Amino acid sequence: MKLDPDQNAAFAARQELERRGVLDALFDMGPAAIIVADGKTQQVIAGNSQALALFGCDLRQLRKRRMADLVPAIRSHRTVALLNRLRTCPGRPRQVRLKTDEQREYLVRVVCINAGKPTLIAIITDETAQAHYRDRVQQAESQLTTTINALADGFVYYDNEDRLVICNDNYRALYPQSAHRMTEGTTFREILQAGLDAGEYLDAIGQEDEWLEQRLSAHSRENSMVEQQLSSGRWLRVQERRTPGGGRVGLRIDITELKHQQARLERMMLTDELTGLRNRRKLLDDIRDWAARLDLQTGLGIIHLDIRRFKQVNAIYGYDAGDRLLRQAAAFLQDAAQTHGLAARIGGNEFLFVKEIALDNPKLEELAEQLCRGMSDPVTCDGQRVGCAVAAGVAILDPREPHDESISILGAAEMALTDAKLNGRSVAFFRPRMRAQALSDGGLTRDLQDAVARDEFEAFFQPQVDAVTHRCFGFAALLRWRHPRKGILAANAFLGIAQRAGLTEALDTIVLEQTCKALTHLDRIGRSDLTISVNLSANQVADPKLLPHILKVLDRHGVARHRIRLELLESTLLDERTSHYLSNIDNLVKAGFVMELDDFGTGHAAIASLRKFKVNQIKIDRSFVQNLNLDLQLQALTGAIIGLADRLGVGILAEGVETTAEQDCLISMGCTRAQGWLYEKALPLDQLSTFLARFEANRP
């Protein structure tokens, strides 16, 4: 009898599996309970460990039971009938679902095999547990999907064949033009190509093939991070990492706002936020680039512009007015730069204008004057017209000259600007002499700062006398510097530099404090009738806090207000903020202070302004006194000033009287009050008592 080759192979395989113990292992390792019984008697032959656990017995106990006895919920005769049918139809499995009293459902699959002896095999699966596991899996999958979709960033996972497994809604939203290709099983390259075809990647337009290869190369690395700009305007940070199984997990982080902030920071680093002009850093870069392209016949004109007394504009009219003034000046420069060059704001109220020029005919003075006039146009703020004055310093960058590292071209223009302001001009050109002066000023500025810290400044007091009665009625406070090497220096030796160094406020406070100390000293020696004149600078008069500051100092020393005489320079009358000064001075007068006008005759002030300022006394400048007795024309001018003061009911005092002849001439004109070296130089506090006793000893 010839055997079927397939049967032979199956038989051989079963024998080999049995010899190796594989069948036993499969019988015991399956997830379901398995029971084997005799087909005729239904006596249980064997059961795996899962069956023993299901029926709560050991194998010896299980072998004592019949198949029909294992399911008491079904009547025995029905079970026997079912098993008999299986025996008559071997190889055809049947299944039945059973539900226990504990509401657990089981699926029982039974088959009869006839391998010499009919044998029943029952496989019992706990359907309730399976349903529970399926629910747990579905719940876990749902939670995973919810979690991924809750991410603020785009999330994606590709398997080890680079096919899409899952991505969240944010990932699709970031790439709307290729989102239709983001289906399970689509490769990363296919999705990327769909975005390229739709022009979705802004940084890829025009170089699609090269961009694609670079992107795929980054994607293939173990870890990668790239930045990506989309056509929608968004910027994404793409972070990807390989998983242990060879897949790839990725995040797409929207960094658009971060990029905007970086751009704003870069603009802030290179431009002025208020005006939109270049700042100093950007200007220097532009000048270097521009200078490198110049030929030997062409240079750069550098114009450094400064809005004068800008601090007082802010103090008087408010910062909004100051900002409007700056923006208007910047707009004017920007318009001029469109045809002439470039403009920058390099400080609070300082600007630079650069123009390419022909070295043989630069024509910069006229341009600088035009810029000064244009920037000086007033602005209207809260119904008030706010004006300003502008000064300019001019320097020329000449490529034919060797570059001097010790002084930049911007520094040269700044020195010229300082010279213009110091000499009252609107425009000044840089000259080599300014270098030495700047170095000297720089050293003196440091000395001044140290001197303030070391308390080296002191108020001296020059007597003010009645030349007819030979009586002293007061003093003028004058600042002196007790220099450790140069001795006592008058104010004209350092005051200009102190103003440029921003030290005037500290020096003004020193003078006021020491004046109050001098008045208390005079009280102690019985001279409470004497007053002291203190000079007020234009900056002080412009300060809205001047009155409370003075009152605070006087109250601390217990000095009466009428003992302080406040002096104004005549040039104050010409300031563009005169209307504000009038209000401030009026408040000082109402507070009980006596006002005087110093250096009268040098500032060309309008005579009518004398009454507006409520001045109690004017002081004739020494230029109208020196050699008065020898100059008839000077006598006519000085006599006119004295007559004017007399008609206005304003007191008058002559400064700088040095000779008896000058004194007698003044007395003959009706001016008896004077101060000058004829009577005494300025004295320190400890010499005032001696002077008073000596000077008034011969009083008629």
PDB file of N, CA and C in Angstrom, residues 281-325:
ATOM      1  N   ARG A 281      25.805 101.981  16.421  1.00  0.00           N
ATOM      2  CA  ARG A 281      26.443 100.738  15.977  1.00  0.00           C
ATOM      3  C   ARG A 281      26.233 100.507  14.488  1.00  0.00           C
ATOM      4  N   LYS A 282      24.983 100.641  14.050  1.00  0.00           N
ATOM      5  CA  LYS A 282      24.687 100.451  12.636  1.00  0.00           C
ATOM      6  C   LYS A 282      25.386 101.510  11.795  1.00  0.00           C
ATOM      7  N   LEU A 283      25.412 102.740  12.301  1.00  0.00           N
ATOM      8  CA  LEU A 283      26.056 103.824  11.557  1.00  0.00           C
ATOM      9  C   LEU A 283      27.545 103.542  11.359  1.00  0.00           C
ATOM     10  N   LEU A 284      28.225 103.089  12.400  1.00  0.00           N
ATOM     11  CA  LEU A 284      29.648 102.784  12.280  1.00  0.00           C
ATOM     12  C   LEU A 284      29.897 101.708  11.234  1.00  0.00           C
ATOM     13  N   ASP A 285      29.056 100.670  11.238  1.00  0.00           N
ATOM     14  CA  ASP A 285      29.200  99.614  10.227  1.00  0.00           C
ATOM     15  C   ASP A 285      29.017 100.180   8.822  1.00  0.00           C
ATOM     16  N   ASP A 286      27.999 101.030   8.649  1.00  0.00           N
ATOM     17  CA  ASP A 286      27.737 101.610   7.330  1.00  0.00           C
ATOM     18  C   ASP A 286      28.872 102.524   6.882  1.00  0.00           C
ATOM     19  N   ILE A 287      29.416 103.312   7.811  1.00  0.00           N
ATOM     20  CA  ILE A 287      30.520 104.213   7.452  1.00  0.00           C
ATOM     21  C   ILE A 287      31.742 103.410   7.030  1.00  0.00           C
ATOM     22  N   ARG A 288      32.039 102.328   7.760  1.00  0.00           N
ATOM     23  CA  ARG A 288      33.193 101.490   7.390  1.00  0.00           C
ATOM     24  C   ARG A 288      33.015 100.929   5.982  1.00  0.00           C
ATOM     25  N   ASP A 289      31.817 100.399   5.714  1.00  0.00           N
ATOM     26  CA  ASP A 289      31.569  99.829   4.382  1.00  0.00           C
ATOM     27  C   ASP A 289      31.655 100.907   3.306  1.00  0.00           C
ATOM     28  N   TRP A 290      31.086 102.061   3.587  1.00  0.00           N
ATOM     29  CA  TRP A 290      31.064 103.155   2.622  1.00  0.00           C
ATOM     30  C   TRP A 290      32.483 103.659   2.359  1.00  0.00           C
ATOM     31  N   ALA A 291      33.237 103.832   3.452  1.00  0.00           N
ATOM     32  CA  ALA A 291      34.607 104.353   3.312  1.00  0.00           C
ATOM     33  C   ALA A 291      35.482 103.413   2.493  1.00  0.00           C
ATOM     34  N   ALA A 292      35.223 102.110   2.617  1.00  0.00           N
ATOM     35  CA  ALA A 292      36.038 101.139   1.877  1.00  0.00           C
ATOM     36  C   ALA A 292      35.820 101.244   0.369  1.00  0.00           C
ATOM     37  N   ARG A 293      34.724 101.836  -0.061  1.00  0.00           N
ATOM     38  CA  ARG A 293      34.418 101.939  -1.498  1.00  0.00           C
ATOM     39  C   ARG A 293      34.789 103.299  -2.095  1.00  0.00           C
ATOM     40  N   LEU A 294      35.300 104.216  -1.281  1.00  0.00           N
ATOM     41  CA  LEU A 294      35.599 105.563  -1.776  1.00  0.00           C
ATOM     42  C   LEU A 294      36.831 105.567  -2.671  1.00  0.00           C
ATOM     43  N   ASP A 295      36.788 106.424  -3.701  1.00  0.00           N
ATOM     44  CA  ASP A 295      38.012 106.651  -4.478  1.00  0.00           C
ATOM     45  C   ASP A 295      38.763 107.823  -3.853  1.00  0.00           C
ATOM     46  N   LEU A 296      39.911 108.177  -4.420  1.00  0.00           N
ATOM     47  CA  LEU A 296      40.772 109.191  -3.808  1.00  0.00           C
ATOM     48  C   LEU A 296      40.254 110.608  -3.991  1.00  0.00           C
ATOM     49  N   GLN A 297      39.243 110.796  -4.797  1.00  0.00           N
ATOM     50  CA  GLN A 297      38.675 112.133  -4.992  1.00  0.00           C
ATOM     51  C   GLN A 297      37.400 112.349  -4.172  1.00  0.00           C
ATOM     52  N   THR A 298      36.973 111.307  -3.479  1.00  0.00           N
ATOM     53  CA  THR A 298      35.691 111.363  -2.774  1.00  0.00           C
ATOM     54  C   THR A 298      35.883 111.073  -1.289  1.00  0.00           C
ATOM     55  N   GLY A 299      35.186 111.811  -0.470  1.00  0.00           N
ATOM     56  CA  GLY A 299      35.231 111.586   0.972  1.00  0.00           C
ATOM     57  C   GLY A 299      33.834 111.532   1.554  1.00  0.00           C
ATOM     58  N   LEU A 300      33.773 111.491   2.861  1.00  0.00           N
ATOM     59  CA  LEU A 300      32.486 111.491   3.559  1.00  0.00           C
ATOM     60  C   LEU A 300      32.417 112.713   4.470  1.00  0.00           C
ATOM     61  N   GLY A 301      31.322 113.441   4.360  1.00  0.00           N
ATOM     62  CA  GLY A 301      31.070 114.546   5.273  1.00  0.00           C
ATOM     63  C   GLY A 301      30.259 114.049   6.451  1.00  0.00           C
ATOM     64  N   ILE A 302      30.762 114.259   7.652  1.00  0.00           N
ATOM     65  CA  ILE A 302      30.096 113.812   8.875  1.00  0.00           C
ATOM     66  C   ILE A 302      29.575 115.047   9.615  1.00  0.00           C
ATOM     67  N   ILE A 303      28.265 115.116   9.814  1.00  0.00           N
ATOM     68  CA  ILE A 303      27.648 116.265  10.492  1.00  0.00           C
ATOM     69  C   ILE A 303      26.990 115.765  11.771  1.00  0.00           C
ATOM     70  N   HIS A 304      27.529 116.209  12.900  1.00  0.00           N
ATOM     71  CA  HIS A 304      26.999 115.836  14.218  1.00  0.00           C
ATOM     72  C   HIS A 304      26.065 116.954  14.684  1.00  0.00           C
ATOM     73  N   LEU A 305      24.790 116.625  14.892  1.00  0.00           N
ATOM     74  CA  LEU A 305      23.764 117.619  15.220  1.00  0.00           C
ATOM     75  C   LEU A 305      23.253 117.411  16.644  1.00  0.00           C
ATOM     76  N   ASP A 306      23.022 118.534  17.325  1.00  0.00           N
ATOM     77  CA  ASP A 306      22.588 118.478  18.721  1.00  0.00           C
ATOM     78  C   ASP A 306      21.437 119.456  18.937  1.00  0.00           C
ATOM     79  N   ILE A 307      20.328 118.953  19.515  1.00  0.00           N
ATOM     80  CA  ILE A 307      19.208 119.829  19.883  1.00  0.00           C
ATOM     81  C   ILE A 307      19.551 120.463  21.226  1.00  0.00           C
ATOM     82  N   ARG A 308      19.695 121.776  21.236  1.00  0.00           N
ATOM     83  CA  ARG A 308      20.168 122.483  22.423  1.00  0.00           C
ATOM     84  C   ARG A 308      19.119 122.483  23.534  1.00  0.00           C
ATOM     85  N   ARG A 309      19.589 122.389  24.750  1.00  0.00           N
ATOM     86  CA  ARG A 309      18.756 122.468  25.959  1.00  0.00           C
ATOM     87  C   ARG A 309      17.544 121.527  25.900  1.00  0.00           C
ATOM     88  N   PHE A 310      17.774 120.348  25.360  1.00  0.00           N
ATOM     89  CA  PHE A 310      16.665 119.406  25.207  1.00  0.00           C
ATOM     90  C   PHE A 310      16.145 118.929  26.562  1.00  0.00           C
ATOM     91  N   LYS A 311      17.024 118.832  27.532  1.00  0.00           N
ATOM     92  CA  LYS A 311      16.605 118.404  28.867  1.00  0.00           C
ATOM     93  C   LYS A 311      15.551 119.350  29.430  1.00  0.00           C
ATOM     94  N   GLN A 312      15.718 120.638  29.150  1.00  0.00           N
ATOM     95  CA  GLN A 312      14.758 121.613  29.663  1.00  0.00           C
ATOM     96  C   GLN A 312      13.423 121.518  28.933  1.00  0.00           C
ATOM     97  N   VAL A 313      13.451 121.138  27.647  1.00  0.00           N
ATOM     98  CA  VAL A 313      12.191 120.934  26.909  1.00  0.00           C
ATOM     99  C   VAL A 313      11.365 119.850  27.603  1.00  0.00           C
ATOM    100  N   ASN A 314      12.032 118.756  27.972  1.00  0.00           N
ATOM    101  CA  ASN A 314      11.329 117.683  28.687  1.00  0.00           C
ATOM    102  C   ASN A 314      10.805 118.168  30.030  1.00  0.00           C
ATOM    103  N   ALA A 315      11.624 118.959  30.726  1.00  0.00           N
ATOM    104  CA  ALA A 315      11.226 119.423  32.063  1.00  0.00           C
ATOM    105  C   ALA A 315      10.058 120.393  31.997  1.00  0.00           C
ATOM    106  N   ILE A 316      10.046 121.248  30.964  1.00  0.00           N
ATOM    107  CA  ILE A 316       9.028 122.296  30.873  1.00  0.00           C
ATOM    108  C   ILE A 316       7.732 121.777  30.264  1.00  0.00           C
ATOM    109  N   TYR A 317       7.851 121.120  29.121  1.00  0.00           N
ATOM    110  CA  TYR A 317       6.664 120.735  28.356  1.00  0.00           C
ATOM    111  C   TYR A 317       6.295 119.255  28.497  1.00  0.00           C
ATOM    112  N   GLY A 318       7.175 118.470  29.102  1.00  0.00           N
ATOM    113  CA  GLY A 318       6.892 117.050  29.268  1.00  0.00           C
ATOM    114  C   GLY A 318       7.598 116.206  28.226  1.00  0.00           C
ATOM    115  N   TYR A 319       7.714 114.919  28.535  1.00  0.00           N
ATOM    116  CA  TYR A 319       8.457 114.011  27.655  1.00  0.00           C
ATOM    117  C   TYR A 319       7.744 113.767  26.331  1.00  0.00           C
ATOM    118  N   ASP A 320       6.426 113.905  26.317  1.00  0.00           N
ATOM    119  CA  ASP A 320       5.705 113.712  25.061  1.00  0.00           C
ATOM    120  C   ASP A 320       6.122 114.777  24.047  1.00  0.00           C
ATOM    121  N   ALA A 321       6.250 116.010  24.518  1.00  0.00           N
ATOM    122  CA  ALA A 321       6.697 117.084  23.623  1.00  0.00           C
ATOM    123  C   ALA A 321       8.121 116.822  23.145  1.00  0.00           C
ATOM    124  N   GLY A 322       8.974 116.359  24.069  1.00  0.00           N
ATOM    125  CA  GLY A 322      10.344 116.039  23.680  1.00  0.00           C
ATOM    126  C   GLY A 322      10.397 114.949  22.639  1.00  0.00           C
ATOM    127  N   ASP A 323       9.566 113.907  22.809  1.00  0.00           N
ATOM    128  CA  ASP A 323       9.537 112.813  21.830  1.00  0.00           C
ATOM    129  C   ASP A 323       9.043 113.296  20.471  1.00  0.00           C
ATOM    130  N   ARG A 324       8.037 114.157  20.477  1.00  0.00           N
ATOM    131  CA  ARG A 324       7.536 114.698  19.203  1.00  0.00           C
ATOM    132  C   ARG A 324       8.622 115.499  18.497  1.00  0.00           C
ATOM    133  N   LEU A 325       9.370 116.270  19.278  1.00  0.00           N
ATOM    134  CA  LEU A 325      10.447 117.069  18.697  1.00  0.00           C
ATOM    135  C   LEU A 325      11.499 116.158  18.061  1.00  0.00           C
TER     136      LEU A 325
END
